[in-house]
PDB file of C-alpha atoms in Angstrom:
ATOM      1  CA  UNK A   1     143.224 104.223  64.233  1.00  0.00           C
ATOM      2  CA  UNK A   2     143.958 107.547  67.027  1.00  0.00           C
ATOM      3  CA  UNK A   3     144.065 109.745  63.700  1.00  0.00           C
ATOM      4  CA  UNK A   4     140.977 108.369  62.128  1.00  0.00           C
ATOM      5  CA  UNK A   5     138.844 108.891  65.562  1.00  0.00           C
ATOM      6  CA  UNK A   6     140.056 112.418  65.876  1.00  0.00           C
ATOM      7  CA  UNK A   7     139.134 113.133  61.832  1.00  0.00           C
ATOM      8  CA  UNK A   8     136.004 111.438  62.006  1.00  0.00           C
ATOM      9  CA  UNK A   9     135.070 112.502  65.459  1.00  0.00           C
ATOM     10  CA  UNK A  10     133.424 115.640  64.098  1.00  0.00           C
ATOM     11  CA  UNK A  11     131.500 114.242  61.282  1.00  0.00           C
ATOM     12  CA  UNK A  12     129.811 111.228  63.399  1.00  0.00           C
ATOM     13  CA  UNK A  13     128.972 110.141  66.730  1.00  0.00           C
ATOM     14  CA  UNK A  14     129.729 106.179  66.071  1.00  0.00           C
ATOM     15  CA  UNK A  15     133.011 105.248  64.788  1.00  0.00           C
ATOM     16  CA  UNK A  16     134.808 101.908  65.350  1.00  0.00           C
ATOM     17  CA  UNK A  17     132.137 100.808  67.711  1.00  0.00           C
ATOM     18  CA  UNK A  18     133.058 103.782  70.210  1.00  0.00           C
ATOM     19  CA  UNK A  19     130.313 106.259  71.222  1.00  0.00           C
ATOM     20  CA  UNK A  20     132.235 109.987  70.293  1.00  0.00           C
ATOM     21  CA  UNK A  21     130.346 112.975  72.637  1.00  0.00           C
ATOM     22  CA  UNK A  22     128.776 115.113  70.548  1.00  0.00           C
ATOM     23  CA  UNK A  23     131.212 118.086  71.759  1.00  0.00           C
ATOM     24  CA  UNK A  24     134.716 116.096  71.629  1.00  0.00           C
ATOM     25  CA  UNK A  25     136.527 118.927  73.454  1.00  0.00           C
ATOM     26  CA  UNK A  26     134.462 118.716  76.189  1.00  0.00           C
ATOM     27  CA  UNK A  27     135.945 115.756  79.129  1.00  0.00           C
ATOM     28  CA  UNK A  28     134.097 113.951  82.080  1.00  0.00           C
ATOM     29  CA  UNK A  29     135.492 114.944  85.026  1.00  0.00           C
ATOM     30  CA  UNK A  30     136.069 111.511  87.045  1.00  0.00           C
ATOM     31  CA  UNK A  31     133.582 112.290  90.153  1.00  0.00           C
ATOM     32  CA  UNK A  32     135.484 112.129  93.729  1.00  0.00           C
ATOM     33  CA  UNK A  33     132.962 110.004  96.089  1.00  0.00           C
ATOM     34  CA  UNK A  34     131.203 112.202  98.707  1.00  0.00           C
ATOM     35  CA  UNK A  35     132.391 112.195 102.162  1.00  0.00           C
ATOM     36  CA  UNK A  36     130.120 109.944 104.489  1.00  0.00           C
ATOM     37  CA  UNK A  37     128.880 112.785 107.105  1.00  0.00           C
ATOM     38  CA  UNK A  38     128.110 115.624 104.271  1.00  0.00           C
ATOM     39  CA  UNK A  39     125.870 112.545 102.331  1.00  0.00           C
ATOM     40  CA  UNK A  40     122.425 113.842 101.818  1.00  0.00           C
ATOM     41  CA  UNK A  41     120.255 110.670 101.389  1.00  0.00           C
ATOM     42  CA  UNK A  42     116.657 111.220  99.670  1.00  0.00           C
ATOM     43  CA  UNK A  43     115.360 108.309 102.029  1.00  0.00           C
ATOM     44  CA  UNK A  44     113.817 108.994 105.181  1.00  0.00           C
ATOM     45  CA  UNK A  45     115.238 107.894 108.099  1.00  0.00           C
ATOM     46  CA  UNK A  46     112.422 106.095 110.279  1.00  0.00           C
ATOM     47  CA  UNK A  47     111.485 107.503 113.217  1.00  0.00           C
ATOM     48  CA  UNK A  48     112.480 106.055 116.960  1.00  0.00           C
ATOM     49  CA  UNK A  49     110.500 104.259 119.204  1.00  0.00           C
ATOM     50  CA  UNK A  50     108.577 101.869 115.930  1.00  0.00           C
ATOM     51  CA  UNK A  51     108.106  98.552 115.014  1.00  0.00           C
ATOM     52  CA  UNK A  52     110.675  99.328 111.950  1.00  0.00           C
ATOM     53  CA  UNK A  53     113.151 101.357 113.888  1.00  0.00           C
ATOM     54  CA  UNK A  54     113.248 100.300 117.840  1.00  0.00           C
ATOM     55  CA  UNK A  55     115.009 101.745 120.137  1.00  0.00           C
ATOM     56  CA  UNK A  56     118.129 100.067 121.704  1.00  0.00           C
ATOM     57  CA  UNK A  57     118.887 100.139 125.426  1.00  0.00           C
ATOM     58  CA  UNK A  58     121.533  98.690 127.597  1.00  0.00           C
ATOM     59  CA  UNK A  59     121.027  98.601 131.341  1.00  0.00           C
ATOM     60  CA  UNK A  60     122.976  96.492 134.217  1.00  0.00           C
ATOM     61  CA  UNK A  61     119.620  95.504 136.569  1.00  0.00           C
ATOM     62  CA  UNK A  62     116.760  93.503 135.518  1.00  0.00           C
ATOM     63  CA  UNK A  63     114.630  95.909 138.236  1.00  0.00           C
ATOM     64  CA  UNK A  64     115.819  98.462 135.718  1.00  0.00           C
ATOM     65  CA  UNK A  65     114.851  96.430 132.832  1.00  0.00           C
ATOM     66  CA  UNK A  66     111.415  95.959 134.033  1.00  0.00           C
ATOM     67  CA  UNK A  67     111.115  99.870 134.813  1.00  0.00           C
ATOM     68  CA  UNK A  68     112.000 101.022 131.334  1.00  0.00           C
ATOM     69  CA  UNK A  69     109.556  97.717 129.643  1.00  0.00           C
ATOM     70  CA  UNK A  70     106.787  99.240 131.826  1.00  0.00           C
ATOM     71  CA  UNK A  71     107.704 102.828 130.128  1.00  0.00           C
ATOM     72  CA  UNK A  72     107.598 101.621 126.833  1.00  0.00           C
ATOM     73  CA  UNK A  73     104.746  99.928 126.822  1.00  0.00           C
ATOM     74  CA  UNK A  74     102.739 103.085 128.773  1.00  0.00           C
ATOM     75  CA  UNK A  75     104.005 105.048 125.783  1.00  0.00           C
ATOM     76  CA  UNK A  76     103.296 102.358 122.759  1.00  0.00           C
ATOM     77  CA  UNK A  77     107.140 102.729 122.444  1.00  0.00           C
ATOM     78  CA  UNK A  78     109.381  99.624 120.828  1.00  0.00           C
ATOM     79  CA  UNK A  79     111.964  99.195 122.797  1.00  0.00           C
ATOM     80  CA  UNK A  80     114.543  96.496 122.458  1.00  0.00           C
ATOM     81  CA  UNK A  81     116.391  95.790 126.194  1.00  0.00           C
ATOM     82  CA  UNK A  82     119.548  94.004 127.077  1.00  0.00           C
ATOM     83  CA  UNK A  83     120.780  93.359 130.760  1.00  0.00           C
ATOM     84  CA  UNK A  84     124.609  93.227 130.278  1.00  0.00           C
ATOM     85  CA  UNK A  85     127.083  94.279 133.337  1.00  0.00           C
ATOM     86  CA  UNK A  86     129.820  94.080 131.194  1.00  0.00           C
ATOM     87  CA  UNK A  87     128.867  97.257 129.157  1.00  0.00           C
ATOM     88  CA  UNK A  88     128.122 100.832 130.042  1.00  0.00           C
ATOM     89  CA  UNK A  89     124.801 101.650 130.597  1.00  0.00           C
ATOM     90  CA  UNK A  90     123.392 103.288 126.651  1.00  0.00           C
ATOM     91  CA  UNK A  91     119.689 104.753 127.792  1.00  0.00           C
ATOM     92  CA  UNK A  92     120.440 107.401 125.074  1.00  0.00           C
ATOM     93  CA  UNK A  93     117.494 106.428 122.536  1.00  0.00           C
ATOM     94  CA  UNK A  94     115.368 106.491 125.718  1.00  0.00           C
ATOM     95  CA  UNK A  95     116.209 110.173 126.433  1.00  0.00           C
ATOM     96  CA  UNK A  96     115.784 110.644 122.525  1.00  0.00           C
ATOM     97  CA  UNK A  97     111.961 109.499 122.666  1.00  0.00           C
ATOM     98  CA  UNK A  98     111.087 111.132 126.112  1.00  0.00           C
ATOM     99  CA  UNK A  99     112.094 114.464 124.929  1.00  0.00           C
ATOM    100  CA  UNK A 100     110.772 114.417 121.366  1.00  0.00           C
ATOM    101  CA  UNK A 101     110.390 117.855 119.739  1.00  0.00           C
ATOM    102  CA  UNK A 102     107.436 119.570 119.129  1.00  0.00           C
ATOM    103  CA  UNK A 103     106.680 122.126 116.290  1.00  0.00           C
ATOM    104  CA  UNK A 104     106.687 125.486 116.860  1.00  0.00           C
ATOM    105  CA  UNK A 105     103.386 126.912 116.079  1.00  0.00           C
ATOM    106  CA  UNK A 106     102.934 130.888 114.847  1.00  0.00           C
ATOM    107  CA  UNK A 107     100.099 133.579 115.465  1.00  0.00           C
ATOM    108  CA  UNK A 108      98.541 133.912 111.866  1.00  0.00           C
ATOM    109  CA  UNK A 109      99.042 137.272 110.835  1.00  0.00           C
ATOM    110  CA  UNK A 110      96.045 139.233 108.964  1.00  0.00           C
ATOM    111  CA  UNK A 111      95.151 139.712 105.734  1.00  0.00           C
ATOM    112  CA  UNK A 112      96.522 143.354 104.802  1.00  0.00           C
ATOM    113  CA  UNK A 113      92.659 144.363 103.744  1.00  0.00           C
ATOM    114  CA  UNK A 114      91.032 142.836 106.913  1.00  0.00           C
ATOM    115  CA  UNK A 115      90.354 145.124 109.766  1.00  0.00           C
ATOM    116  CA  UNK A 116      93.125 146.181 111.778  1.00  0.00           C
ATOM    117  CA  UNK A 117      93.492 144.149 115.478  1.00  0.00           C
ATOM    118  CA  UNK A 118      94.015 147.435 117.373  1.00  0.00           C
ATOM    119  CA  UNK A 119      90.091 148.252 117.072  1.00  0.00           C
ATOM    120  CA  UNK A 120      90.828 151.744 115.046  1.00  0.00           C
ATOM    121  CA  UNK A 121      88.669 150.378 112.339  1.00  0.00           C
ATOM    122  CA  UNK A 122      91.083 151.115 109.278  1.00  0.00           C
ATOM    123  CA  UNK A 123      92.737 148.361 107.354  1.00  0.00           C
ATOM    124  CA  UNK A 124      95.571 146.853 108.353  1.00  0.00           C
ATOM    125  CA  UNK A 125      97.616 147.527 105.873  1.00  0.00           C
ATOM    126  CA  UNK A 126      97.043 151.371 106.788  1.00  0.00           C
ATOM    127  CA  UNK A 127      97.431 150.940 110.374  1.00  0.00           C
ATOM    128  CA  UNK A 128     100.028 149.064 111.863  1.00  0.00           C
ATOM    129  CA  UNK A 129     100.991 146.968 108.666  1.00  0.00           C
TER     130      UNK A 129
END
């Protein structure tokens, strides 16, 4: 049956019921699963501080408790607290959302036919572009 694959395997596709590759040389390479931390996922990741995503914070006082509630809800931030002695404080996702990034923001640069900024009156693409 081995020698009537490899015979036929150039003429057709289908033989025996098994699907031949149209180049029978050619071998799938058996595909070694991606390591966890270099996984790029197409899904975005929700953002902090939501109804979807909360954030998660561990403190030892209910005064504290009540402080960060009255935070969150200043901010419009969903925050889930816990009051547990027996683990270490976590106010890490509360850091996170107080010190949010901003995006950086650029001077436009101009056109290379409108007037130069200097005030010489030639273009700027003769003057100091």
């Amino acid at each position: 049956m081995i020698a009537a694959l490899l015979s036929c395997s150039f003429c057709c596709r289908l033989c025996y019921g098994v699907i031949m590759s149209k180049y029978p040389f050619k071998t799938r390479i058996a595909r070694v699963p991606p390591e966890p931390f270099r996984e790029f996922t197409h899904k975005r990741q929700k953002r902090l501080g939501t109804e979807f995503n909360p954030a998660i914070i561990n403190v030892h006082s209910d005064a504290r408790r009540d402080e960060i509630a009255a935070l969150c809800e200043e901010n419009q931030w969903y925050c889930e607290i816990s009051v547990n002695t027996a683990e270490p404080e976590n106010e890490l996702a509360l850091e996170t959302l107080k010190n949010l990034p901003t995006p950086t923001r650029f001077e436009e640069k101009p056109d290379r036919n409108a007037p130069c900024s200097c005030g010489s009156g030639k273009k700027f693409k003769k003057c100091c572009g």
